[in-house]
CSV table of C-alpha atoms in Angstrom, one decimal:
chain,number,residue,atom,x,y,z
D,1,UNK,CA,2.1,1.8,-13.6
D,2,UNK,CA,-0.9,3.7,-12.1
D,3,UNK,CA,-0.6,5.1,-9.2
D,4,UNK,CA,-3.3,3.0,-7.5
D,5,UNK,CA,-1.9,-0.5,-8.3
D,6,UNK,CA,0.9,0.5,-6.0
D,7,UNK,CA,1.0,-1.1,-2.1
D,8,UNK,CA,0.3,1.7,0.0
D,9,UNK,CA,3.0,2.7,2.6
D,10,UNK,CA,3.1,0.1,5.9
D,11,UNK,CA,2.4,2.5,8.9
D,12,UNK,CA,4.6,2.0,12.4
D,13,UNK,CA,2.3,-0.4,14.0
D,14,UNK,CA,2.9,-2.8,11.0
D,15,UNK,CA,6.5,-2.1,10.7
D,16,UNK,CA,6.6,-3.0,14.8
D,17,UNK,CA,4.9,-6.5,14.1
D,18,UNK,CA,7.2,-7.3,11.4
D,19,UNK,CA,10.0,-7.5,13.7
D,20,UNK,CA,11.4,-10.7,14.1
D,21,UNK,CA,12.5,-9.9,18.0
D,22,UNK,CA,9.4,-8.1,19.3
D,23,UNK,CA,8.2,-11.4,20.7
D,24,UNK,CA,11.5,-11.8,22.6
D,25,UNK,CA,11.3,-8.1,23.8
D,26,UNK,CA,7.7,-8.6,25.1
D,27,UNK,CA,9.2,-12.2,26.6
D,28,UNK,CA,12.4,-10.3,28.3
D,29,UNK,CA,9.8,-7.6,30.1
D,30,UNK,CA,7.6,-10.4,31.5
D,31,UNK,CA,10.5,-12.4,32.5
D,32,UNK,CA,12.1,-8.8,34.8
D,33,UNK,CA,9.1,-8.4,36.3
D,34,UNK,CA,8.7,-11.7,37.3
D,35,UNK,CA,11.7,-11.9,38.7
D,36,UNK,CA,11.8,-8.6,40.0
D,37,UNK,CA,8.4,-9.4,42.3
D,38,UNK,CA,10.1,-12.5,43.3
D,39,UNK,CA,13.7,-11.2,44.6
D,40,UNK,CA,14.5,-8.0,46.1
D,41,UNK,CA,18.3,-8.5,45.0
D,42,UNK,CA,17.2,-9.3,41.1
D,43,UNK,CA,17.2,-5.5,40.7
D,44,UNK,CA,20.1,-4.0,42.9
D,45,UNK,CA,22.6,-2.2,41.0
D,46,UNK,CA,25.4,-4.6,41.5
D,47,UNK,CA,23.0,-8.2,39.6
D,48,UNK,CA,23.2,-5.9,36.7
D,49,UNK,CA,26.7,-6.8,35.4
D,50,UNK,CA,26.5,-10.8,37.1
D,51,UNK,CA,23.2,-10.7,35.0
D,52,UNK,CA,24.6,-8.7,31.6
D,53,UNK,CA,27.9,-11.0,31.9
D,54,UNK,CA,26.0,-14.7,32.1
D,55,UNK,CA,23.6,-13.3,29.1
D,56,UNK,CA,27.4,-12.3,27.0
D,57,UNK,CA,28.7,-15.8,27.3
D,58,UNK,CA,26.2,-17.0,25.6
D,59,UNK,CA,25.1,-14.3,23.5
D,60,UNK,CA,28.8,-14.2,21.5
D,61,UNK,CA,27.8,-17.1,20.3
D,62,UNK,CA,23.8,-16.9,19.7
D,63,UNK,CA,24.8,-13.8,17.5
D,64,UNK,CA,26.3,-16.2,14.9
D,65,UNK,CA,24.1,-19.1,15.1
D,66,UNK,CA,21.4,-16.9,14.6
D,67,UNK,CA,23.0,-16.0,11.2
D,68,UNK,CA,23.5,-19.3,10.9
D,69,UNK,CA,19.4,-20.4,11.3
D,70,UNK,CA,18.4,-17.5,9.3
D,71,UNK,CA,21.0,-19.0,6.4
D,72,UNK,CA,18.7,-22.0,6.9
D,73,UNK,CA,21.6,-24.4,8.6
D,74,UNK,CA,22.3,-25.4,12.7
D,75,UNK,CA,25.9,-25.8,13.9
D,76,UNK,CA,25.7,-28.7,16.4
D,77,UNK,CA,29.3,-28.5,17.0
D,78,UNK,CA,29.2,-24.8,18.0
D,79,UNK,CA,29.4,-25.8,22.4
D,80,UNK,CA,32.7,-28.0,21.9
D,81,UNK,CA,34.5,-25.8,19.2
D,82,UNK,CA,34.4,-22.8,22.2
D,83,UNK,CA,36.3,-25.6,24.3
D,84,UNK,CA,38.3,-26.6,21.4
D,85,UNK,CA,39.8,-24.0,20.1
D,86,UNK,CA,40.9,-22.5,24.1
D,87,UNK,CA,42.7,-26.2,24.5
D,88,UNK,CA,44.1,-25.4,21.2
D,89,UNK,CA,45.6,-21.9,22.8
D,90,UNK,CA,46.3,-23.2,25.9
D,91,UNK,CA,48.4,-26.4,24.9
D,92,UNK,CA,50.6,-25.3,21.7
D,93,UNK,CA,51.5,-22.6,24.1
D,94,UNK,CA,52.6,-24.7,26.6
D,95,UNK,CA,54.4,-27.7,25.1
D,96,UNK,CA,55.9,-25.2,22.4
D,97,UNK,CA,57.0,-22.4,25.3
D,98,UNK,CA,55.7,-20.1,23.2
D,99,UNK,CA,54.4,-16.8,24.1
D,100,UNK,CA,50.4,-17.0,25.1
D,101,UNK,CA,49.8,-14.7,21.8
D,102,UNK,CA,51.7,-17.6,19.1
D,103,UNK,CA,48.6,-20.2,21.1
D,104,UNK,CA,45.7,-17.8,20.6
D,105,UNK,CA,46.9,-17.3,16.8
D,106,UNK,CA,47.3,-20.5,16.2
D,107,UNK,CA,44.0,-21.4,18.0
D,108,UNK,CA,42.5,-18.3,15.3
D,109,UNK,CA,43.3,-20.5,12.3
D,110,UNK,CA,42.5,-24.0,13.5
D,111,UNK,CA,39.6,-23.0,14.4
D,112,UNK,CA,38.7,-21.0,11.4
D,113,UNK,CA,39.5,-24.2,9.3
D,114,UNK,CA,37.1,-26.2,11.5
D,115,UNK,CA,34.2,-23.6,11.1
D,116,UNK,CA,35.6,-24.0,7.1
D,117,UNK,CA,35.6,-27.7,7.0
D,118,UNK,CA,31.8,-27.8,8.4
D,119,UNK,CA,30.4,-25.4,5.7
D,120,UNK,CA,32.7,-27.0,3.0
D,121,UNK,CA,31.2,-30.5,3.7
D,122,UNK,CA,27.6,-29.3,3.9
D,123,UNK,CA,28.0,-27.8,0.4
D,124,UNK,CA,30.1,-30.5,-1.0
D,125,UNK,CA,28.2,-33.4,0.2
D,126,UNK,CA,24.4,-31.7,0.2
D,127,UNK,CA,24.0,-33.8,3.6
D,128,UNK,CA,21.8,-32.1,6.2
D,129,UNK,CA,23.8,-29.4,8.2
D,130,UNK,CA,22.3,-31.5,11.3
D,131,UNK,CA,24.4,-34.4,10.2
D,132,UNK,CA,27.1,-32.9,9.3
D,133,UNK,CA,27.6,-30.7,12.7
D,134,UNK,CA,26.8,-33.8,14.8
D,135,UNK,CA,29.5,-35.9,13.6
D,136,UNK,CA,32.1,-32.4,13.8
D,137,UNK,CA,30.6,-32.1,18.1
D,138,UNK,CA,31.0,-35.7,17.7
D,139,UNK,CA,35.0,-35.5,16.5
D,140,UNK,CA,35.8,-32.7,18.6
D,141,UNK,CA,34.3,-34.4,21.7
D,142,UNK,CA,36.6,-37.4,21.7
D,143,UNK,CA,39.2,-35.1,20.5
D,144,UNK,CA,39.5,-33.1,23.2
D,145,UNK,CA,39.4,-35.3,25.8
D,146,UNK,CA,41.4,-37.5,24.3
D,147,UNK,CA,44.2,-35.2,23.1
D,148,UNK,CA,44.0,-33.6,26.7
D,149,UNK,CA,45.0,-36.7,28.6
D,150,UNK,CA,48.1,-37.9,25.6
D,151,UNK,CA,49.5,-34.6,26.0
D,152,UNK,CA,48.9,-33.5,29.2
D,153,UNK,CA,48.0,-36.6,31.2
D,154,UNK,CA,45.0,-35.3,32.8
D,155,UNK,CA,41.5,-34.1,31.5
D,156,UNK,CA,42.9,-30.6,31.9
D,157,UNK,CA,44.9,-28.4,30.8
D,158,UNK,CA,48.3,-26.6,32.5
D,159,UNK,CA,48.5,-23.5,34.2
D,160,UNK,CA,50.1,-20.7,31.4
D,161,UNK,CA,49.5,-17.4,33.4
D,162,UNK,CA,52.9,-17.1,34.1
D,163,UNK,CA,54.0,-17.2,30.5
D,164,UNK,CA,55.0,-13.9,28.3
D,165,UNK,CA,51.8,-12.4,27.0
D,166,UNK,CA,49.3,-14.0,29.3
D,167,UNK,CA,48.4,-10.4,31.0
D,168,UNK,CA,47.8,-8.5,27.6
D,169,UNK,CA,45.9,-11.4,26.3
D,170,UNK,CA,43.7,-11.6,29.4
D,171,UNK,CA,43.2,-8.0,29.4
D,172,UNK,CA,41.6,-8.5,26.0
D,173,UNK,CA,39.9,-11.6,26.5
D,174,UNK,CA,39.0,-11.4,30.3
D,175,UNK,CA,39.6,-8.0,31.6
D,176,UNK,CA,36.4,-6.2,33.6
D,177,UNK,CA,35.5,-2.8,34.5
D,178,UNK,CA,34.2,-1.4,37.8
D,179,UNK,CA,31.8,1.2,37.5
D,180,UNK,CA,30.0,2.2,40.9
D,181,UNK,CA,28.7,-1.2,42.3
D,182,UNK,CA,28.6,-2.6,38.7
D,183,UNK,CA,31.3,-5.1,37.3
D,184,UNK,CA,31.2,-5.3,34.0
D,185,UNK,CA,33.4,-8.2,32.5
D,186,UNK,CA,34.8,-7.2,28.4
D,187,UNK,CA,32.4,-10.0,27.1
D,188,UNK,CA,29.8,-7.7,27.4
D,189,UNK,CA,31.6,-5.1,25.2
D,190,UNK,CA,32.2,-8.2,22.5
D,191,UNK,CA,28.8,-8.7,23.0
D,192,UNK,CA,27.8,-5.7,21.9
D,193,UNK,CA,30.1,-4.9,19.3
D,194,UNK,CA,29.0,-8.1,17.9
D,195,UNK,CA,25.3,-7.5,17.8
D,196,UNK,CA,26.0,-4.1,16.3
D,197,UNK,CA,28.4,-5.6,13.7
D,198,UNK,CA,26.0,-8.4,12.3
D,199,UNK,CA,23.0,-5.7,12.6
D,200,UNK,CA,24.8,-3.9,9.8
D,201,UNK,CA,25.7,-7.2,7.6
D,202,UNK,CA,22.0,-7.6,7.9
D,203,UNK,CA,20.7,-4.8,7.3
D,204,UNK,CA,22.8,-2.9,5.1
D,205,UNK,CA,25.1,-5.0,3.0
D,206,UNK,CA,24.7,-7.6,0.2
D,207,UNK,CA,25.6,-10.2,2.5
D,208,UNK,CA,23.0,-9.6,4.5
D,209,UNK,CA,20.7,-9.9,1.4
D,210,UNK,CA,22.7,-13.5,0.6
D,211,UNK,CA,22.0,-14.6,3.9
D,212,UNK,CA,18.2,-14.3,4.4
D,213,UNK,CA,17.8,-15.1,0.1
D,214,UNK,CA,20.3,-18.2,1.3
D,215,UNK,CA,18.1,-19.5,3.9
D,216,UNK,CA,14.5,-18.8,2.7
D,217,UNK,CA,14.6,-20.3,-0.6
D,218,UNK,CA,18.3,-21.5,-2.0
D,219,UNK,CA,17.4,-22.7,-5.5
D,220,UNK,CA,15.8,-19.2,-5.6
D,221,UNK,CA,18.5,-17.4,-4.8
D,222,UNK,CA,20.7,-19.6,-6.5
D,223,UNK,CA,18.8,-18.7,-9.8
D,224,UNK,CA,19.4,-14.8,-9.0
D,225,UNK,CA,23.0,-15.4,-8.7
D,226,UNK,CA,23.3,-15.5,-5.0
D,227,UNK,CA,26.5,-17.4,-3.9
D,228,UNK,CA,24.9,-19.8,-1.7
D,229,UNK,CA,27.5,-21.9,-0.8
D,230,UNK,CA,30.1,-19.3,-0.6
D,231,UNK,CA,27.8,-17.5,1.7
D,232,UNK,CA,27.1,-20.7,3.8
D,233,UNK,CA,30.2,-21.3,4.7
D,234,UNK,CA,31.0,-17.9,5.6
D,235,UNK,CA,28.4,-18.1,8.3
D,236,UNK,CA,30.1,-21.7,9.4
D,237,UNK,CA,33.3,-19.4,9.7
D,238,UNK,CA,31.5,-17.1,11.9
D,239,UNK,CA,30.5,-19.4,14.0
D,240,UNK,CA,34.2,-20.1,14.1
D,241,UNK,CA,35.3,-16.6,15.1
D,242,UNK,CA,32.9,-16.1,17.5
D,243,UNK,CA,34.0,-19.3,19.1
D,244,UNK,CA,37.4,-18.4,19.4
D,245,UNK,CA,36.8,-15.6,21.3
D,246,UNK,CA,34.5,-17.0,23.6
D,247,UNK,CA,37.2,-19.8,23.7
D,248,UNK,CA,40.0,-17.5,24.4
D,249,UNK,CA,38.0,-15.6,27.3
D,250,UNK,CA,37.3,-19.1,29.0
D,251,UNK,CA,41.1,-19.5,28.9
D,252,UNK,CA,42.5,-16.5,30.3
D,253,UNK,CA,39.4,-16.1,32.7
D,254,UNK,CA,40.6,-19.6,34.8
D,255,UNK,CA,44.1,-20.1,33.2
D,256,UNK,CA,43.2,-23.5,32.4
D,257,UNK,CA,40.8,-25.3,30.9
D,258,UNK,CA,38.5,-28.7,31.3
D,259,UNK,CA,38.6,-31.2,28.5
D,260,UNK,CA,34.6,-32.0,29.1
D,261,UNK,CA,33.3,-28.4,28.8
D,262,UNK,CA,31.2,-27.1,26.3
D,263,UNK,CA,28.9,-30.2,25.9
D,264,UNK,CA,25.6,-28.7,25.4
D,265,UNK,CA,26.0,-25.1,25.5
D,266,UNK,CA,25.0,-25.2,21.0
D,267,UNK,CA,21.4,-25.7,22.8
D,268,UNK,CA,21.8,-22.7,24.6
D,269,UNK,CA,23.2,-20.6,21.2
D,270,UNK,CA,20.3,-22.1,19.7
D,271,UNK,CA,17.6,-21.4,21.8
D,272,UNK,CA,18.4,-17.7,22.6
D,273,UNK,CA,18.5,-17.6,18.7
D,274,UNK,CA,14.6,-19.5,18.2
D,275,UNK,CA,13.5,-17.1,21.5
D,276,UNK,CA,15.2,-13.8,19.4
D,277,UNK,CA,12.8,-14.9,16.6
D,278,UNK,CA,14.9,-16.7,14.6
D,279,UNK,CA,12.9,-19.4,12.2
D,280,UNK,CA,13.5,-23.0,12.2
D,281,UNK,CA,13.2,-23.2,8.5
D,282,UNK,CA,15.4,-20.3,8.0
D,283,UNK,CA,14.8,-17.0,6.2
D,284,UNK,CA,13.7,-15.0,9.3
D,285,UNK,CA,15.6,-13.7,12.5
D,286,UNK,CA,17.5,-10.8,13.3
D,287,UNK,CA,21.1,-10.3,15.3
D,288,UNK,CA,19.2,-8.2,18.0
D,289,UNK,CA,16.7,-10.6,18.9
D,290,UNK,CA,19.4,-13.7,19.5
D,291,UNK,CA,21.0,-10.9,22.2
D,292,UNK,CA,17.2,-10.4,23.7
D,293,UNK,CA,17.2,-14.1,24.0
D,294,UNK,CA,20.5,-14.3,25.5
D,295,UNK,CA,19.5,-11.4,27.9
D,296,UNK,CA,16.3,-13.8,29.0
D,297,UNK,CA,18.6,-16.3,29.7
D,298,UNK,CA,20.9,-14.3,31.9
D,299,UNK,CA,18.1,-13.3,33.5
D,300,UNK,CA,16.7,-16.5,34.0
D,301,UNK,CA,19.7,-18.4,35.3
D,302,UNK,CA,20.7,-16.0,37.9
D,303,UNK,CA,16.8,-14.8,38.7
D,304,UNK,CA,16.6,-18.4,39.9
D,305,UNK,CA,19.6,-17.9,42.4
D,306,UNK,CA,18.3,-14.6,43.6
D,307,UNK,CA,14.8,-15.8,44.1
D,308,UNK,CA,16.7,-18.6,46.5
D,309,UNK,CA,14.9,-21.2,43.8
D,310,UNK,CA,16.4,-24.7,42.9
D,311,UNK,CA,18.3,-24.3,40.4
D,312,UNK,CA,17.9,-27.6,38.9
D,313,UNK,CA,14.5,-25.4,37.4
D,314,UNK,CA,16.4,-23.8,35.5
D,315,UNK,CA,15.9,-26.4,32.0
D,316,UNK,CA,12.3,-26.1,33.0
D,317,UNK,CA,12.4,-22.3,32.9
D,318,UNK,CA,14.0,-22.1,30.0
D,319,UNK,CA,12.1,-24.9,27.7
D,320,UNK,CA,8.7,-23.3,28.7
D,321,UNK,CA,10.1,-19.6,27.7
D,322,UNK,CA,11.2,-21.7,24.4
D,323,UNK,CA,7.9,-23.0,24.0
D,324,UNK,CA,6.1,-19.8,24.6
D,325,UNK,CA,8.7,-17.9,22.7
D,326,UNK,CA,8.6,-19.7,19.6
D,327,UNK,CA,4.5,-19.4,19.8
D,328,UNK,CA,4.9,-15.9,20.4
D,329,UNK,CA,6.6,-15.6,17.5
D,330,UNK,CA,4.4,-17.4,14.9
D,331,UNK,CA,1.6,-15.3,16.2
D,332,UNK,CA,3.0,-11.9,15.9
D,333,UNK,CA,4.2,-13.1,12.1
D,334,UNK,CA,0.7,-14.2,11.4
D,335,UNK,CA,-0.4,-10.8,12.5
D,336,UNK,CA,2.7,-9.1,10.1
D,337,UNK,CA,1.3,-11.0,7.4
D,338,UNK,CA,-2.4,-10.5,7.9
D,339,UNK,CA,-1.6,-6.7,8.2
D,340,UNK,CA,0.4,-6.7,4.8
C-alpha cells in the first residue's frame, strides 16, 4: 500500500469532536453558570457534596444503562430492581433473624438472576428489550408492594439497624466523610470508581469492543464472532450489580424501605445516559458522559432549591436540557463526521 492512499493522522480538534460527552460537558458549564448567577448559595463550599451526592444516586445507575444503550438495548425495569433488591435485603434479614450481611448476599444473587433473566429472555425470545423490561418493572412493581404488605403487613419495611452487621454494612453502603464544610456521602466514591471501571471495559478490553460492535450493528458482529448475546446479557447483569448497590445504600441510609419507590427513576438512568451522549440506536456513548449527565442533574435538582424556584420545574428543566442535549449531540457528530 502506498503511502498516500493512507488516512492522514486526525489532529486534536477532530479527536475533541468525536467525543461522545463533549456535548454534555459544554451542557454541564452552561447549566453552573446559570445557576451560579441565579443563587449565591449554588456555589458555597458546603452545595458541593448535597450537589455531588444527588448527581451519585443517579449516576451508579446511568453508568450501566449507558452500557446498556450503547449495546443497543433499554432496561425499563432498572428504577424498581434498586427498590427490589433493598426489600430483598431488608426482609430475608428480618423474618430469617439473620445477620444484615446473609440479606445483602442474598439480595446480590436475586438480583443478579433478575438482571440474568432480562438479558436471557431478550436473547431467547428476540422480543424488543422495551418489551421485555416493561413487563420485568411491570412484575417487580406488583411484586413489591404486594410481597411488602403479606409479609410485613404494611407498604414498608421493618426497622433492622439494630441487628448484627447493620453498622459495617452501612459503613459500606451509607457511610460519609466530612472534609472542611464538605459532606461527602460513599456514593460518590462508587460513583467514581464506577465510571473509572467501565471507562477501562470500554476502552481497553475486548468487551468493550463486544459492546459498541453489539449495539451498532449485531448481525455484523455476529459474523466476526462477537458473542452478542453472551455480551447482552452481561450488560443486563450490570445493570443488576449496580442496582444492588444503589439498593443496599437506600437501605442502610433510612433503615427501611417504601414498597412504592423507585417508580420512574430508569427515566432518570436514561436520560443522564442520552444527555452523556449516549445514542438511541446504540453504538455510541461513553461511561464519562452518563456521569456528566448525572452531574447536570444534580445540579439541576438542587440549583432549583437554591435559586428558591418551584420545584415542580424541575421535569421541565430537565426535558428541555434533554432536548437540547440530544441536539447537541447530533450536531457535534455531524461535525466528527464531516471532519473525518
Amino acid at each position: 500500500m502506498s503511502a498516500d492512499t493512507l488516512l492522514p493522522p486526525r489532529g486534536p480538534a477532530q479527536r475533541l469532536l468525536g467525543r461522545p460527552e463533549l456535548g454534555a460537558v459544554v451542557g454541564a458549564a452552561a447549566v453552573f453558570v446559570f445557576f451560579a448567577v441565579s443563587a449565591d448559595s449554588f456555589v458555597r463550599p458546603e452545595s458541593l457534596g448535597t450537589i455531588l451526592y444527588a448527581a451519585s444516586t443517579i449516576g451508579i445507575m446511568a453508568v450501566p444503562v449507558a452500557l446498556l444503550m450503547i449495546g443497543g438495548e433499554f432496561d425499563l425495569s432498572a428504577g424498581v430492581l434498586v427498590t427490589s433488591s433493598a426489600l430483598v435485603s431488608s426482609m430475608f434479614s428480618y423474618q430469617m433473624t439473620a445477620n444484615a450481611w446473609v440479606g445483602v448476599g442474598v439480595s446480590l444473587l436475586t438480583t443478579l438472576a433478575i438482571g440474568f433473566l432480562n438479558g436471557y429472555l431478550l436473547v431467547r425470545t428476540k422480543l424488543p428489550s422495551f418489551i421485555v423490561t416493561l413487563g420485568t418493572f411491570l412484575m417487580l412493581t406488583g411484586a413489591n408492594l404486594g410481597l411488602t404488605k403479606l409479609i410485613d403487613g404494611t407498604v414498608s419495611t421493618k426497622s433492622i439497624a439494630d441487628m448484627e452487621g447493620f453498622s459495617s454494612a452501612r459503613a459500606l453502603f451509607a457511610s460519609h466523610l466530612t472534609i472542611g464544610d464538605v459532606d461527602l456521602q460513599v456514593t460518590i466514591a462508587w460513583w467514581v470508581a464506577l465510571v473509572a471501571l467501565a471507562t477501562w471495559v470500554l476502552l481497553r478490553t475486548r468487551a468493550g469492543n463486544w459492546i459498541f460492535a453489539s449495539g451498532g450493528n449485531p448481525d455484523a458482529a455476529r459474523a466476526v464472532g462477537v458473542p452478542v448475546a453472551r455480551t447482552k446479557i452481561g450488560l443486563y447483569m450490570a445493570v443488576a450489580l449496580c442496582a444492588w448497590i444503589s439498593g443496599q445504600h437506600l437501605l442502610f441510609s433510612f433503615d427501611v424501605v417504601q414498597s412504592g419507590e423507585g417508580v420512574g427513576n430508569e427515566f432518570l438512568y436514561i436520560i443522564a445516559a442520552v444527555i452523556g451522549g449516549c445514542l438511541m440506536t446504540g453504538g455510541h456513548g461513553s461511561a464519562i458522559g452518563s456521569a456528566v449527565g448525572a452531574f447536570i442533574f444534580g445540579m439541576t435538582s438542587k440549583g432549583i432549591v437554591y435559586a428558591q424556584w418551584n420545584p415542580d420545574w424541575f421535569k421541565f428543566f430537565l426535558g428541555a436540557m434533554l432536548l437540547l442535549a440530544t441536539l447537541l449531540n447530533a450536531w457535534v457528530r455531524k461535525r466528527a463526521e464531516a471532519a473525518k
